[in-house]
Short mmCIF file of C-alpha atoms in Angstrom, two decimals:
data_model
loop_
_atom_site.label_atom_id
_atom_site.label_comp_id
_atom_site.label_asym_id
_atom_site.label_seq_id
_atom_site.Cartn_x
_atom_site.Cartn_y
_atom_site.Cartn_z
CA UNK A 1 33.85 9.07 32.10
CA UNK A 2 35.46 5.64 31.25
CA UNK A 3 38.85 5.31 29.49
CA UNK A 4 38.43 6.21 26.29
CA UNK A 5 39.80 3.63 24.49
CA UNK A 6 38.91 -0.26 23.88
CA UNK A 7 41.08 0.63 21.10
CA UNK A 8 41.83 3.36 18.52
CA UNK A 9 41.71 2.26 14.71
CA UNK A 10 44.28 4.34 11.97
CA UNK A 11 41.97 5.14 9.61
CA UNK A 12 44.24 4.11 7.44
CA UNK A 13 43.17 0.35 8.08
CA UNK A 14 39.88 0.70 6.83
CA UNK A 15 40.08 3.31 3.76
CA UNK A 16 41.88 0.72 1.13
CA UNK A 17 45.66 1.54 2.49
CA UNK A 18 45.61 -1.75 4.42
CA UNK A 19 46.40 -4.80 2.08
CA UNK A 20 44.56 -8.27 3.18
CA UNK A 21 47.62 -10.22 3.21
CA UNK A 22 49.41 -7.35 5.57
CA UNK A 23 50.46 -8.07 9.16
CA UNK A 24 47.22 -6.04 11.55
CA UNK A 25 50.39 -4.49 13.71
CA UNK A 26 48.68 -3.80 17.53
CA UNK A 27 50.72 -1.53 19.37
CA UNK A 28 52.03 -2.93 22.79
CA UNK A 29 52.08 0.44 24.99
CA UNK A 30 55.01 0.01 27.89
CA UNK A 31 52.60 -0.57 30.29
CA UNK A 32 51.52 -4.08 31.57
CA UNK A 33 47.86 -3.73 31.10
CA UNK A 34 48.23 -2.66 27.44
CA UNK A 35 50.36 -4.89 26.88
CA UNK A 36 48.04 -7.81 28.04
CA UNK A 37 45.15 -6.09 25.55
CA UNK A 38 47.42 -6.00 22.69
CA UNK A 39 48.09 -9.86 23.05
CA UNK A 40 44.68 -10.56 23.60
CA UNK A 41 43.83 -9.06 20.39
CA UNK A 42 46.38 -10.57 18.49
CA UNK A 43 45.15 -13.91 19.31
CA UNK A 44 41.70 -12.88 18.92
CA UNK A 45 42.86 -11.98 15.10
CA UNK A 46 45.20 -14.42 14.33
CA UNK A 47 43.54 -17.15 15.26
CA UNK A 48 39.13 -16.35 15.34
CA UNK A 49 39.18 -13.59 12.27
CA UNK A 50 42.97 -15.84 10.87
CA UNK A 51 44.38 -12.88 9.80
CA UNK A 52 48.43 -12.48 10.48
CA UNK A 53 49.08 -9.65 13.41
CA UNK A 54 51.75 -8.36 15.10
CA UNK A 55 52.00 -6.92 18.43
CA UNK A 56 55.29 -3.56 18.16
CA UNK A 57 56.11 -1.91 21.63
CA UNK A 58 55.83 1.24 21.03
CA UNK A 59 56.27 4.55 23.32
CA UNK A 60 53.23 6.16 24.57
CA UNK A 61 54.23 9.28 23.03
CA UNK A 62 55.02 7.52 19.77
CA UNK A 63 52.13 5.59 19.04
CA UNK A 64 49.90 8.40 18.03
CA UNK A 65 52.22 9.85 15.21
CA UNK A 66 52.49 6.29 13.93
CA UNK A 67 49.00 5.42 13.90
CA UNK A 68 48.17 8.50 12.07
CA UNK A 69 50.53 7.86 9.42
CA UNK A 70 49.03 4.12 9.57
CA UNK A 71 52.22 2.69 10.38
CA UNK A 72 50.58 1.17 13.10
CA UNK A 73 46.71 -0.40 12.99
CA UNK A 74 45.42 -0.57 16.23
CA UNK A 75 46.05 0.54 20.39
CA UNK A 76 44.30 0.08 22.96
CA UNK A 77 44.21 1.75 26.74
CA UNK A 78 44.71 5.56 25.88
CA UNK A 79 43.64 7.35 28.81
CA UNK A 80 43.41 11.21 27.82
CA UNK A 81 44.53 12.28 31.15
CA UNK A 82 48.15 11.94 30.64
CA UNK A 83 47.73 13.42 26.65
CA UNK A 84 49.55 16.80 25.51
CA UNK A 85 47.56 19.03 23.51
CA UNK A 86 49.00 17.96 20.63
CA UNK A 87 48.10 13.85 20.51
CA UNK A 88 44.78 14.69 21.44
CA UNK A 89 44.71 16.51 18.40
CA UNK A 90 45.71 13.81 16.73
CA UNK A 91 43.65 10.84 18.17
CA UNK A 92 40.70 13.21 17.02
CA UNK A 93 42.06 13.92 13.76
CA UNK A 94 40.95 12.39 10.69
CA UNK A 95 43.87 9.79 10.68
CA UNK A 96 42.34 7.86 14.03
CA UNK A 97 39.49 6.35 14.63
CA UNK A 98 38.35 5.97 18.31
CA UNK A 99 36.54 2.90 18.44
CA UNK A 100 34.87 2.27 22.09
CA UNK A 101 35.55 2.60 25.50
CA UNK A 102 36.81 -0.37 27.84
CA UNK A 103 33.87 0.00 30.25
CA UNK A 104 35.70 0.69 33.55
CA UNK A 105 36.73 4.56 35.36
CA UNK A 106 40.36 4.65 35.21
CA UNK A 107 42.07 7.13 37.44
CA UNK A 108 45.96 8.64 37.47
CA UNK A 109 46.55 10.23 41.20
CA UNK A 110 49.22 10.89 43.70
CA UNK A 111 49.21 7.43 46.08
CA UNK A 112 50.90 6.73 49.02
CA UNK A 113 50.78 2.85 51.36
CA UNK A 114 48.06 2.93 54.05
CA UNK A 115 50.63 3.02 56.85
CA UNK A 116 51.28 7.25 55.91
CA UNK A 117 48.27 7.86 56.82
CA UNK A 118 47.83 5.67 59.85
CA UNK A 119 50.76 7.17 60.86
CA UNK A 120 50.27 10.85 59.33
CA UNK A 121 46.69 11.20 58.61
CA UNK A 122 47.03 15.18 57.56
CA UNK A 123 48.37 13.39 54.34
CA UNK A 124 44.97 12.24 52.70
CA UNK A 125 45.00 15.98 51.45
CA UNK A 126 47.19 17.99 49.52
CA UNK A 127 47.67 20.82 51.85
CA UNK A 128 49.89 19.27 53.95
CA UNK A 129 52.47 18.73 51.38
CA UNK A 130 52.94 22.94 51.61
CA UNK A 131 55.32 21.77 54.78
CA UNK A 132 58.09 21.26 55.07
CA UNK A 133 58.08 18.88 57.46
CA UNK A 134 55.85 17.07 55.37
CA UNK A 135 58.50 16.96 52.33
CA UNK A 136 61.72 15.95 55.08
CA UNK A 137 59.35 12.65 55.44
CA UNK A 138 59.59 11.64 52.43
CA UNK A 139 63.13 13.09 51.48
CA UNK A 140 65.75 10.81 49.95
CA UNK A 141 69.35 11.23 49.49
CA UNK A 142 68.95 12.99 46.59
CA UNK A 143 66.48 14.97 46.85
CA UNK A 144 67.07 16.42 50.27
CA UNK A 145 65.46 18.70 51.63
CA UNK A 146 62.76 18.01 49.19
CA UNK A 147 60.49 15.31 49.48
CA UNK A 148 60.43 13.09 46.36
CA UNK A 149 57.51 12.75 44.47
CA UNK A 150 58.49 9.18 42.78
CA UNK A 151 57.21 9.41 38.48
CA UNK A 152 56.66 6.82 36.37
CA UNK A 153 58.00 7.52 33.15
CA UNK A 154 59.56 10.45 31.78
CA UNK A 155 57.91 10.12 28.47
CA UNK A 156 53.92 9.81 29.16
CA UNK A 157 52.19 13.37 29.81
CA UNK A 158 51.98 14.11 33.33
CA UNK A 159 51.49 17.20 35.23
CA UNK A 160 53.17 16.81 38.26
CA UNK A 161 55.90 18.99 37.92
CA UNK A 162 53.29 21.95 37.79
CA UNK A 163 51.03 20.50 40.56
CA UNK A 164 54.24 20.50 42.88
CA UNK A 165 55.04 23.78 41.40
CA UNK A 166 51.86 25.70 41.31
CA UNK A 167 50.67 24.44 44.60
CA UNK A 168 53.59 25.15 46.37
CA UNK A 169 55.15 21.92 47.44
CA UNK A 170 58.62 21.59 48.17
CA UNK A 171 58.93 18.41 46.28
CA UNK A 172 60.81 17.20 43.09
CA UNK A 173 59.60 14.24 40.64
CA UNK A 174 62.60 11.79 39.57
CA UNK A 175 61.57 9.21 37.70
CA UNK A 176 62.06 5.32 38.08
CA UNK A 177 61.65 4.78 34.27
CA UNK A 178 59.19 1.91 33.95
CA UNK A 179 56.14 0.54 35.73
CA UNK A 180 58.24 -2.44 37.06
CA UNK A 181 60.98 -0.10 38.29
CA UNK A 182 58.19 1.75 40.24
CA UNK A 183 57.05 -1.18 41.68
CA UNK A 184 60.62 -2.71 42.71
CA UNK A 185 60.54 1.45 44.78
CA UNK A 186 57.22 0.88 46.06
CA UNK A 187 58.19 -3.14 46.96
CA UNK A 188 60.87 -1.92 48.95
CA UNK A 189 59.78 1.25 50.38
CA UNK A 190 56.70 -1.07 51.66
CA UNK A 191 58.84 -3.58 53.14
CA UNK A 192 61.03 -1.25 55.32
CA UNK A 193 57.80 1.07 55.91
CA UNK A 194 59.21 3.63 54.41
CA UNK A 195 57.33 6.61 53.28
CA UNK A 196 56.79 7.23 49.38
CA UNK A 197 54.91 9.28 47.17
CA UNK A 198 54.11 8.24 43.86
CA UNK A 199 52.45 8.61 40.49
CA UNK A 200 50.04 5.66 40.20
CA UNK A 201 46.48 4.75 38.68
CA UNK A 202 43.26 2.60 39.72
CA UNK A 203 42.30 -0.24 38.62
CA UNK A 204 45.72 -1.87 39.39
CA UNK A 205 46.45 -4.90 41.34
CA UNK A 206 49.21 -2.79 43.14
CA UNK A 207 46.43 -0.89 44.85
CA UNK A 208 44.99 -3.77 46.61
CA UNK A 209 48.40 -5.31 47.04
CA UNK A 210 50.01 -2.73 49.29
CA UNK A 211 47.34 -1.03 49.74
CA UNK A 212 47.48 2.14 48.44
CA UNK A 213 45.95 5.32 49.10
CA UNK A 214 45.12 8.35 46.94
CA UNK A 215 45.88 11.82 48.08
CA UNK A 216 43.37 14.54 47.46
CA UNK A 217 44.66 16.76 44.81
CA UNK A 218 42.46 19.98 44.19
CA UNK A 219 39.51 19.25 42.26
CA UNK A 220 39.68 19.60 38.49
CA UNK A 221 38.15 23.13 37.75
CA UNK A 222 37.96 24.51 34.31
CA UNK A 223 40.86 26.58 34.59
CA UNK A 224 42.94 23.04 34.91
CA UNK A 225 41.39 21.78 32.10
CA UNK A 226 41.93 24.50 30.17
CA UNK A 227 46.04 24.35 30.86
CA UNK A 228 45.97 20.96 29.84
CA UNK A 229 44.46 21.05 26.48
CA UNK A 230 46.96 24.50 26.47
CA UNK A 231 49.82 22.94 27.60
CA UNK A 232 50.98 26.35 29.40
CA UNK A 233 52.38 24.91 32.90
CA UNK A 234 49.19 26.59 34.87
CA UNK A 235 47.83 23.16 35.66
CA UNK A 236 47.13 22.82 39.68
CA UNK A 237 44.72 20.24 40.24
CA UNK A 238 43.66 16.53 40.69
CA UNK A 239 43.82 14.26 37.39
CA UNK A 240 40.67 14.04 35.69
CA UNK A 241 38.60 10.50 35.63
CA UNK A 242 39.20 8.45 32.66
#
């Protein structure tokens, strides 16, 4: 499955509600590749279709409500991996258009550097995070004697929090806040090979960069899919391709 969206349309923008002579306003997702998209495209309209656009950062979790009520025109990069129940209900509402895929497999996962599992190579699969010598490895200050499982941002849909729950890891998520605050932990944790956990995705420069390795979550099963589109906290496996 590829990610979803080259970019979803408010239907708004193409059922009279959208005046000629009105900004096209691309949402600018706080993420760097959407963020590249969205000024792509507002060149692209601006200056080939010479129409005036504006590119709004807007939360992940916000840009669906606004795009519904056509507040916003147009988003690209929405991988439904990291959706709650409820925007997927709304991206296949009525009020949103999904317009085409980007053409590549996107994939959310649990990543550590190489050097774990040069040094540790039990870690390529999820079973040995059950130890607890496996979470005093990756321990910090504040999270001892958990191992921290290093989040992105608290605001995109993530499961985490159940997959360390439901499988039994003694870990806890804290979040850096951004992608560039993630990548300032992984910078450092990479320089002083340090061992780090972390919520990451494919295709991403960072991968290659410090070469990063996914763990091997459980497989996703029906069951997991199920929670997700439920939202009831059950969910226990691997994220799903995008």
């Amino acid at each position: 499955m590829k990610i979803t969206s080259l970019f979803l349309l408010a239907a708004a923008f193409h059922d009279g509600a959208y005046a000629a002579d009105d900004a096209v306003k691309i949402v600018a997702q706080n993420w760097s590749s959407a963020q590249v998209m969205a000024r792509i495209a507002e060149k692209i309209i601006t200056e080939q279709l010479e129409t005036p656009a504006e590119v709004v950062t807007v939360g992940s979790s916000d840009s669906f409500p606004q795009l519904a009520a056509g507040d916003m025109h147009l988003a690209f990069e929405m991988w439904n991996s990291g959706r709650t129940p409820e925007q997927l209900a709304l991206i296949d509402s009525e009020d949103i258009d999904r317009v085409g895929e980007l053409g590549v497999t996107g994939q959310v996962g649990w990543f550590v550097p190489s050097y774990v599992l040069d040094n540790n190579p039990e870690l390529a699969s999820w079973e040995a995070y059950q130890s607890e010598d496996t979470a005093a490895l990756f321990a910090t200050d504040s999270t001892t004697p958990n191992g921290r499982f290093l989040g992105v941002d608290p605001t995109w849909a993530q499961h985490d929090t159940e997959i360390i729950s439901n499988l039994g890891f003694p870990f806890v998520v804290e979040y850096s806040g951004s992608e560039e605050a993630s990548l300032e932990a992984l910078a450092n944790a990479v320089a002083n090979q340090e061992y780090i956990l972390m919520y990451w995705w494919t295709p991403t420069a960072a991968v290659t960069q410090y070469d990063l390795k996914q763990v091997a979550l459980p497989p996703v099963t029906e069951e997991c899919t199920a929670s997700a589109a439920a939202g009831d906290g059950k969910y226990s496996c691997a994220y799903p391709e995008d």
